[in-house]
């Protein structure tokens, strides 16, 4: 299966239509970053994603089958591009991921041999192809992981490659009705542009005038299969009460219809506890449907969901807030074009 996927991906024709810029989509998941950069006029010339279910969703929506394991792809085989885009795996750096791996006696961060080192695949592609700019996305606490050592290695690696980097933790709230903080790292090629400039993410003024709230993304009629069973609902209530008595804040989340939700996670398929929807007195709450999860992440309703509910929950939980990334993409492209114009002006002189 892996060989077939790889062969099919390599034989696909790269888009040749004219665009504002070209980009590649690494660790592409189901294509949230692709949508964002395409909305800013970009043409995606390469994508890579190892999970076969995410590959299916990606193919069903973009008619492109991402190539597989990035560690097995020769950087020189990747097409030239203006911007590298990557939401690289966050499990080695996330609080939940670190806790889980510590409990199993496994290493985390860059010592994790299966995921932590994937950041260096980004580095080798940056070195081989030297795009003008890049955008990376990861979990909020990337900077604090391993007492700051992980962030230090990332900064040093990108600096050594000759990229001027800027970073900021940004909450998706305001673009979607979800509290979702992620770190975004932007870089521009110092060999091309130097470093006598600044970059501001400045996405606040791009939020919609009407603040999105939970009720905006909810379906009017929902299948009863999404309602929690009596057994699960009792378990969640007992679990929450137990932790409340201990002074902890753990427990299920049931947001106000005119408010925002907690962060949607890849584990949502297990019990839906972080975001439960109130259904009235005498009735158990329900999970969000996969389509509602898609909306919570800012995906359009035209986005096709062609996998099981379990897979869909995982995919949307691992994805990005599309309208937020679209806003950041716009700022990156604007800055790149501004620097290109200055470079051309210098050459004329």
Short mmCIF file of C-alpha atoms in Angstrom, two decimals:
data_model
loop_
_atom_site.label_atom_id
_atom_site.label_comp_id
_atom_site.label_asym_id
_atom_site.label_seq_id
_atom_site.Cartn_x
_atom_site.Cartn_y
_atom_site.Cartn_z
CA UNK A 1 0.00 0.00 0.00
CA UNK A 2 2.79 2.44 0.91
CA UNK A 3 4.58 1.75 -2.38
CA UNK A 4 1.36 2.25 -4.37
CA UNK A 5 0.59 5.54 -2.62
CA UNK A 6 4.13 6.79 -3.23
CA UNK A 7 4.04 5.81 -6.91
CA UNK A 8 0.66 7.45 -7.51
CA UNK A 9 1.73 10.63 -5.74
CA UNK A 10 4.89 10.96 -7.81
CA UNK A 11 3.05 10.52 -11.11
CA UNK A 12 0.54 13.29 -10.43
CA UNK A 13 0.85 16.45 -12.44
CA UNK A 14 1.85 19.54 -10.52
CA UNK A 15 -0.51 22.47 -11.00
CA UNK A 16 0.77 24.74 -13.74
CA UNK A 17 -1.72 27.58 -13.58
CA UNK A 18 -0.33 30.98 -12.74
CA UNK A 19 -0.47 31.99 -9.12
CA UNK A 20 0.70 34.79 -6.86
CA UNK A 21 3.38 32.46 -5.42
CA UNK A 22 4.18 28.75 -5.01
CA UNK A 23 4.31 26.78 -1.78
CA UNK A 24 4.78 23.25 -0.43
CA UNK A 25 2.59 21.66 2.23
CA UNK A 26 4.57 19.42 4.63
CA UNK A 27 2.92 17.31 7.35
CA UNK A 28 -0.14 18.43 5.48
CA UNK A 29 -2.79 16.56 7.47
CA UNK A 30 -6.10 17.16 5.75
CA UNK A 31 -5.07 20.39 4.06
CA UNK A 32 -5.95 23.26 6.38
CA UNK A 33 -2.72 25.12 5.61
CA UNK A 34 -3.19 24.42 1.89
CA UNK A 35 -6.63 26.06 1.95
CA UNK A 36 -5.20 29.08 3.78
CA UNK A 37 -2.32 29.72 1.39
CA UNK A 38 -4.42 28.94 -1.68
CA UNK A 39 -6.88 31.62 -0.56
CA UNK A 40 -4.01 34.11 -0.70
CA UNK A 41 -3.32 33.23 -4.33
CA UNK A 42 -0.75 30.48 -3.83
CA UNK A 43 -0.23 27.35 -5.92
CA UNK A 44 0.71 24.20 -4.00
CA UNK A 45 3.43 22.31 -5.90
CA UNK A 46 4.12 19.51 -3.40
CA UNK A 47 2.49 17.93 -0.36
CA UNK A 48 3.54 15.25 2.10
CA UNK A 49 1.54 13.36 4.74
CA UNK A 50 2.25 9.87 6.11
CA UNK A 51 -1.18 9.00 7.58
CA UNK A 52 -3.18 7.11 4.97
CA UNK A 53 -6.57 8.27 6.30
CA UNK A 54 -5.48 11.90 6.16
CA UNK A 55 -4.14 11.21 2.66
CA UNK A 56 -7.61 10.01 1.68
CA UNK A 57 -9.32 13.13 3.01
CA UNK A 58 -6.70 15.29 1.30
CA UNK A 59 -7.16 13.49 -2.01
CA UNK A 60 -10.95 13.61 -1.83
CA UNK A 61 -10.83 17.39 -1.37
CA UNK A 62 -7.91 18.48 -3.56
CA UNK A 63 -7.55 15.66 -6.12
CA UNK A 64 -3.94 15.39 -5.02
CA UNK A 65 -2.46 12.43 -3.14
CA UNK A 66 0.27 13.63 -0.78
CA UNK A 67 3.54 11.75 -0.84
CA UNK A 68 4.22 9.68 2.26
CA UNK A 69 6.98 9.53 4.85
CA UNK A 70 8.96 12.77 4.59
CA UNK A 71 12.07 11.07 5.95
CA UNK A 72 12.17 8.93 2.80
CA UNK A 73 11.82 11.84 0.36
CA UNK A 74 14.94 13.29 -1.25
CA UNK A 75 14.85 17.06 -0.75
CA UNK A 76 16.23 17.62 -4.25
CA UNK A 77 13.17 15.85 -5.70
CA UNK A 78 10.88 18.50 -4.23
CA UNK A 79 9.93 21.27 -6.69
CA UNK A 80 11.29 24.78 -6.21
CA UNK A 81 8.89 26.95 -4.22
CA UNK A 82 8.54 30.39 -2.66
CA UNK A 83 7.13 29.39 0.74
CA UNK A 84 7.52 26.23 2.83
CA UNK A 85 4.49 25.52 5.01
CA UNK A 86 4.55 22.91 7.79
CA UNK A 87 2.48 22.08 10.83
CA UNK A 88 5.15 19.68 12.07
CA UNK A 89 4.14 16.98 14.57
CA UNK A 90 3.58 18.44 17.98
CA UNK A 91 3.28 15.33 20.16
CA UNK A 92 6.93 15.39 21.32
CA UNK A 93 6.49 19.00 22.50
CA UNK A 94 2.92 19.05 23.84
CA UNK A 95 2.08 18.74 27.54
CA UNK A 96 -0.19 15.76 26.88
CA UNK A 97 2.33 14.08 24.60
CA UNK A 98 5.20 14.56 27.04
CA UNK A 99 3.14 13.23 29.97
CA UNK A 100 2.09 10.16 28.04
CA UNK A 101 5.60 9.34 26.85
CA UNK A 102 7.11 9.93 30.28
CA UNK A 103 4.63 7.46 31.75
CA UNK A 104 5.73 4.92 29.17
CA UNK A 105 9.40 5.56 29.85
CA UNK A 106 9.92 7.00 26.37
CA UNK A 107 12.00 9.99 25.35
CA UNK A 108 10.51 13.26 24.14
CA UNK A 109 11.46 16.29 22.06
CA UNK A 110 14.41 15.91 19.72
CA UNK A 111 15.33 12.63 21.42
CA UNK A 112 12.11 11.07 20.16
CA UNK A 113 13.32 9.05 17.17
CA UNK A 114 9.95 8.83 15.45
CA UNK A 115 8.59 12.37 15.59
CA UNK A 116 10.83 14.83 17.41
CA UNK A 117 13.50 14.69 14.74
CA UNK A 118 11.03 15.41 11.93
CA UNK A 119 11.82 19.10 12.48
CA UNK A 120 15.22 18.38 10.97
CA UNK A 121 13.55 17.16 7.77
CA UNK A 122 12.18 20.67 7.46
CA UNK A 123 15.72 21.97 7.93
CA UNK A 124 17.21 19.77 5.22
CA UNK A 125 14.52 20.89 2.78
CA UNK A 126 15.09 24.55 3.66
CA UNK A 127 18.81 24.03 3.06
CA UNK A 128 18.34 22.23 -0.26
CA UNK A 129 15.59 24.41 -1.78
CA UNK A 130 16.08 27.78 -0.02
CA UNK A 131 12.51 29.10 -0.27
CA UNK A 132 12.04 32.82 0.26
CA UNK A 133 9.97 32.26 3.39
CA UNK A 134 8.36 29.66 5.62
CA UNK A 135 5.52 29.30 8.12
CA UNK A 136 5.68 26.63 10.83
CA UNK A 137 2.95 25.85 13.37
CA UNK A 138 3.14 23.96 16.65
CA UNK A 139 1.71 23.76 20.17
CA UNK A 140 1.77 26.75 22.49
CA UNK A 141 4.32 25.39 24.94
CA UNK A 142 6.98 24.62 22.33
CA UNK A 143 9.13 27.42 23.79
CA UNK A 144 8.97 26.06 27.33
CA UNK A 145 9.54 22.39 26.54
CA UNK A 146 12.60 20.87 28.18
CA UNK A 147 13.32 24.14 30.04
CA UNK A 148 13.61 26.01 26.76
CA UNK A 149 16.19 23.70 25.18
CA UNK A 150 13.85 22.54 22.40
CA UNK A 151 13.12 26.14 21.37
CA UNK A 152 16.82 27.00 21.57
CA UNK A 153 17.68 24.17 19.17
CA UNK A 154 14.92 25.24 16.76
CA UNK A 155 16.10 28.86 16.78
CA UNK A 156 19.74 27.92 16.36
CA UNK A 157 18.94 25.52 13.52
CA UNK A 158 16.90 28.08 11.57
CA UNK A 159 19.44 30.83 12.23
CA UNK A 160 22.30 28.65 11.05
CA UNK A 161 20.38 28.03 7.85
CA UNK A 162 20.30 31.79 7.28
CA UNK A 163 16.68 32.60 8.07
CA UNK A 164 15.45 35.62 10.03
CA UNK A 165 12.72 34.26 12.28
CA UNK A 166 9.70 35.75 14.04
CA UNK A 167 7.31 33.91 16.33
CA UNK A 168 4.09 34.53 18.22
CA UNK A 169 1.51 32.52 20.14
CA UNK A 170 -1.90 33.36 18.68
CA UNK A 171 -5.37 32.29 19.79
CA UNK A 172 -7.85 31.19 17.13
CA UNK A 173 -10.65 32.70 19.23
CA UNK A 174 -12.24 35.55 17.31
CA UNK A 175 -11.80 33.75 14.00
CA UNK A 176 -13.71 30.72 15.28
CA UNK A 177 -15.65 30.08 18.52
CA UNK A 178 -12.78 28.08 20.03
CA UNK A 179 -9.99 28.90 22.46
CA UNK A 180 -7.00 27.44 20.61
CA UNK A 181 -3.52 28.86 21.18
CA UNK A 182 -0.73 27.81 18.85
CA UNK A 183 2.75 29.12 18.14
CA UNK A 184 3.47 30.32 14.62
CA UNK A 185 7.04 30.70 13.38
CA UNK A 186 7.75 32.77 10.28
CA UNK A 187 11.12 33.00 8.56
CA UNK A 188 12.58 34.98 5.66
CA UNK A 189 15.77 34.15 3.77
CA UNK A 190 18.60 36.40 5.04
CA UNK A 191 20.76 35.51 2.06
CA UNK A 192 18.15 37.11 -0.16
CA UNK A 193 16.67 39.86 2.00
CA UNK A 194 19.18 40.60 4.76
CA UNK A 195 17.79 41.36 8.21
CA UNK A 196 17.08 45.10 8.24
CA UNK A 197 13.32 44.74 8.60
CA UNK A 198 10.66 43.61 11.01
CA UNK A 199 7.61 41.40 10.67
CA UNK A 200 4.34 41.81 12.54
CA UNK A 201 1.71 39.07 12.60
CA UNK A 202 -0.96 41.75 13.16
CA UNK A 203 -4.05 39.60 12.57
CA UNK A 204 -6.43 41.28 15.02
CA UNK A 205 -7.89 43.60 12.40
CA UNK A 206 -8.61 40.64 10.12
CA UNK A 207 -11.07 39.02 12.51
CA UNK A 208 -14.73 39.10 11.41
CA UNK A 209 -16.81 42.01 12.69
CA UNK A 210 -19.33 39.63 14.25
CA UNK A 211 -17.56 37.58 16.89
CA UNK A 212 -18.30 33.91 16.13
CA UNK A 213 -19.96 31.95 18.93
CA UNK A 214 -20.76 28.30 19.48
CA UNK A 215 -24.34 28.43 18.21
CA UNK A 216 -23.04 29.62 14.83
CA UNK A 217 -21.48 26.23 14.07
CA UNK A 218 -24.19 23.93 15.41
CA UNK A 219 -26.55 21.85 13.29
CA UNK A 220 -30.26 22.25 13.92
CA UNK A 221 -30.94 18.49 13.72
CA UNK A 222 -28.42 15.96 14.99
CA UNK A 223 -28.50 12.18 14.94
CA UNK A 224 -29.16 10.66 18.38
CA UNK A 225 -25.98 8.57 18.06
CA UNK A 226 -24.01 11.67 19.16
CA UNK A 227 -25.87 11.82 22.50
CA UNK A 228 -23.82 10.42 25.39
CA UNK A 229 -24.94 7.13 26.86
CA UNK A 230 -26.18 7.10 30.47
CA UNK A 231 -23.07 5.16 31.48
CA UNK A 232 -20.60 7.59 29.87
CA UNK A 233 -22.43 10.68 31.14
CA UNK A 234 -22.46 9.29 34.69
CA UNK A 235 -18.76 8.50 34.45
CA UNK A 236 -17.88 12.03 33.26
CA UNK A 237 -19.94 13.65 36.02
CA UNK A 238 -18.35 11.46 38.70
CA UNK A 239 -14.89 12.11 37.29
CA UNK A 240 -15.47 15.87 37.31
CA UNK A 241 -16.85 15.80 40.87
CA UNK A 242 -13.88 13.77 42.13
CA UNK A 243 -11.39 16.29 40.76
CA UNK A 244 -13.44 19.25 41.93
CA UNK A 245 -13.27 17.93 45.49
CA UNK A 246 -9.48 17.73 45.13
CA UNK A 247 -9.36 21.34 43.95
CA UNK A 248 -8.47 20.46 40.37
CA UNK A 249 -10.06 21.96 37.31
CA UNK A 250 -10.31 18.74 35.35
CA UNK A 251 -13.67 17.70 33.98
CA UNK A 252 -15.96 17.99 31.04
CA UNK A 253 -16.65 21.27 29.28
CA UNK A 254 -20.16 22.42 28.39
CA UNK A 255 -19.82 25.89 26.87
CA UNK A 256 -22.49 28.53 26.62
CA UNK A 257 -24.15 28.73 23.21
CA UNK A 258 -23.09 32.38 22.97
CA UNK A 259 -19.53 31.64 24.11
CA UNK A 260 -16.51 29.72 22.89
CA UNK A 261 -15.33 26.17 23.41
CA UNK A 262 -12.22 24.65 24.87
CA UNK A 263 -9.52 23.46 22.49
CA UNK A 264 -10.65 20.62 20.24
CA UNK A 265 -8.13 17.78 20.55
CA UNK A 266 -7.33 14.64 18.56
CA UNK A 267 -8.70 12.57 21.48
CA UNK A 268 -12.19 14.03 21.07
CA UNK A 269 -13.40 10.74 19.58
CA UNK A 270 -12.91 9.00 22.95
CA UNK A 271 -15.64 10.69 24.98
CA UNK A 272 -16.05 14.25 23.66
CA UNK A 273 -15.58 15.52 27.19
CA UNK A 274 -13.80 18.78 26.37
CA UNK A 275 -16.77 20.07 24.34
CA UNK A 276 -20.24 18.78 25.21
CA UNK A 277 -23.44 20.30 23.87
CA UNK A 278 -26.33 20.88 26.29
CA UNK A 279 -29.60 19.37 25.04
CA UNK A 280 -32.03 20.46 27.73
CA UNK A 281 -33.18 19.20 31.10
CA UNK A 282 -33.65 15.46 31.37
CA UNK A 283 -31.53 14.70 28.33
CA UNK A 284 -27.87 13.76 28.22
CA UNK A 285 -25.51 16.16 26.41
CA UNK A 286 -24.01 15.23 23.08
CA UNK A 287 -20.74 15.38 21.23
CA UNK A 288 -20.14 17.71 18.34
CA UNK A 289 -20.65 16.04 14.98
CA UNK A 290 -17.63 15.81 12.63
CA UNK A 291 -19.16 18.59 10.49
CA UNK A 292 -19.49 20.82 13.54
CA UNK A 293 -15.83 20.08 14.38
CA UNK A 294 -14.92 21.11 10.84
CA UNK A 295 -16.76 24.42 11.31
CA UNK A 296 -15.12 24.89 14.71
CA UNK A 297 -11.77 24.84 12.89
CA UNK A 298 -13.04 27.19 10.19
CA UNK A 299 -13.41 24.71 7.34
CA UNK A 300 -16.08 25.54 4.76
CA UNK A 301 -19.13 23.28 4.54
CA UNK A 302 -17.96 22.34 1.03
CA UNK A 303 -15.06 20.45 2.62
CA UNK A 304 -15.73 16.73 2.16
CA UNK A 305 -15.66 14.39 5.15
CA UNK A 306 -15.15 10.93 3.66
CA UNK A 307 -13.76 8.94 6.58
CA UNK A 308 -15.34 7.44 9.70
CA UNK A 309 -16.41 9.70 12.58
CA UNK A 310 -13.48 8.46 14.68
CA UNK A 311 -10.96 9.34 11.96
CA UNK A 312 -12.66 12.67 11.28
CA UNK A 313 -12.50 13.66 14.97
CA UNK A 314 -8.78 12.87 15.02
CA UNK A 315 -8.16 14.78 11.79
CA UNK A 316 -9.97 17.96 12.80
CA UNK A 317 -8.49 17.81 16.30
CA UNK A 318 -5.01 17.76 14.77
CA UNK A 319 -5.76 20.49 12.25
CA UNK A 320 -5.37 24.27 12.24
CA UNK A 321 -7.82 27.17 12.50
CA UNK A 322 -8.13 27.83 8.78
CA UNK A 323 -9.21 31.52 8.84
CA UNK A 324 -6.43 32.38 11.33
CA UNK A 325 -3.79 30.72 9.16
CA UNK A 326 -5.30 32.47 6.12
CA UNK A 327 -4.76 35.81 7.86
CA UNK A 328 -1.16 34.93 8.79
CA UNK A 329 -0.52 33.67 5.26
CA UNK A 330 -1.66 37.03 3.93
CA UNK A 331 0.83 38.85 6.17
CA UNK A 332 3.67 36.52 5.14
CA UNK A 333 2.94 36.95 1.44
CA UNK A 334 2.62 40.74 1.77
CA UNK A 335 5.99 40.93 3.54
CA UNK A 336 7.64 38.64 1.00
CA UNK A 337 6.37 40.77 -1.88
CA UNK A 338 7.49 43.94 -0.09
CA UNK A 339 10.99 42.49 0.36
CA UNK A 340 11.03 41.31 -3.27
CA UNK A 341 10.20 44.83 -4.42
CA UNK A 342 13.00 46.30 -2.30
CA UNK A 343 15.43 43.69 -3.61
CA UNK A 344 14.51 44.54 -7.19
CA UNK A 345 14.93 48.24 -6.45
CA UNK A 346 18.42 47.58 -5.04
CA UNK A 347 19.36 45.62 -8.15
CA UNK A 348 18.27 48.49 -10.38
CA UNK A 349 20.62 50.77 -8.51
#
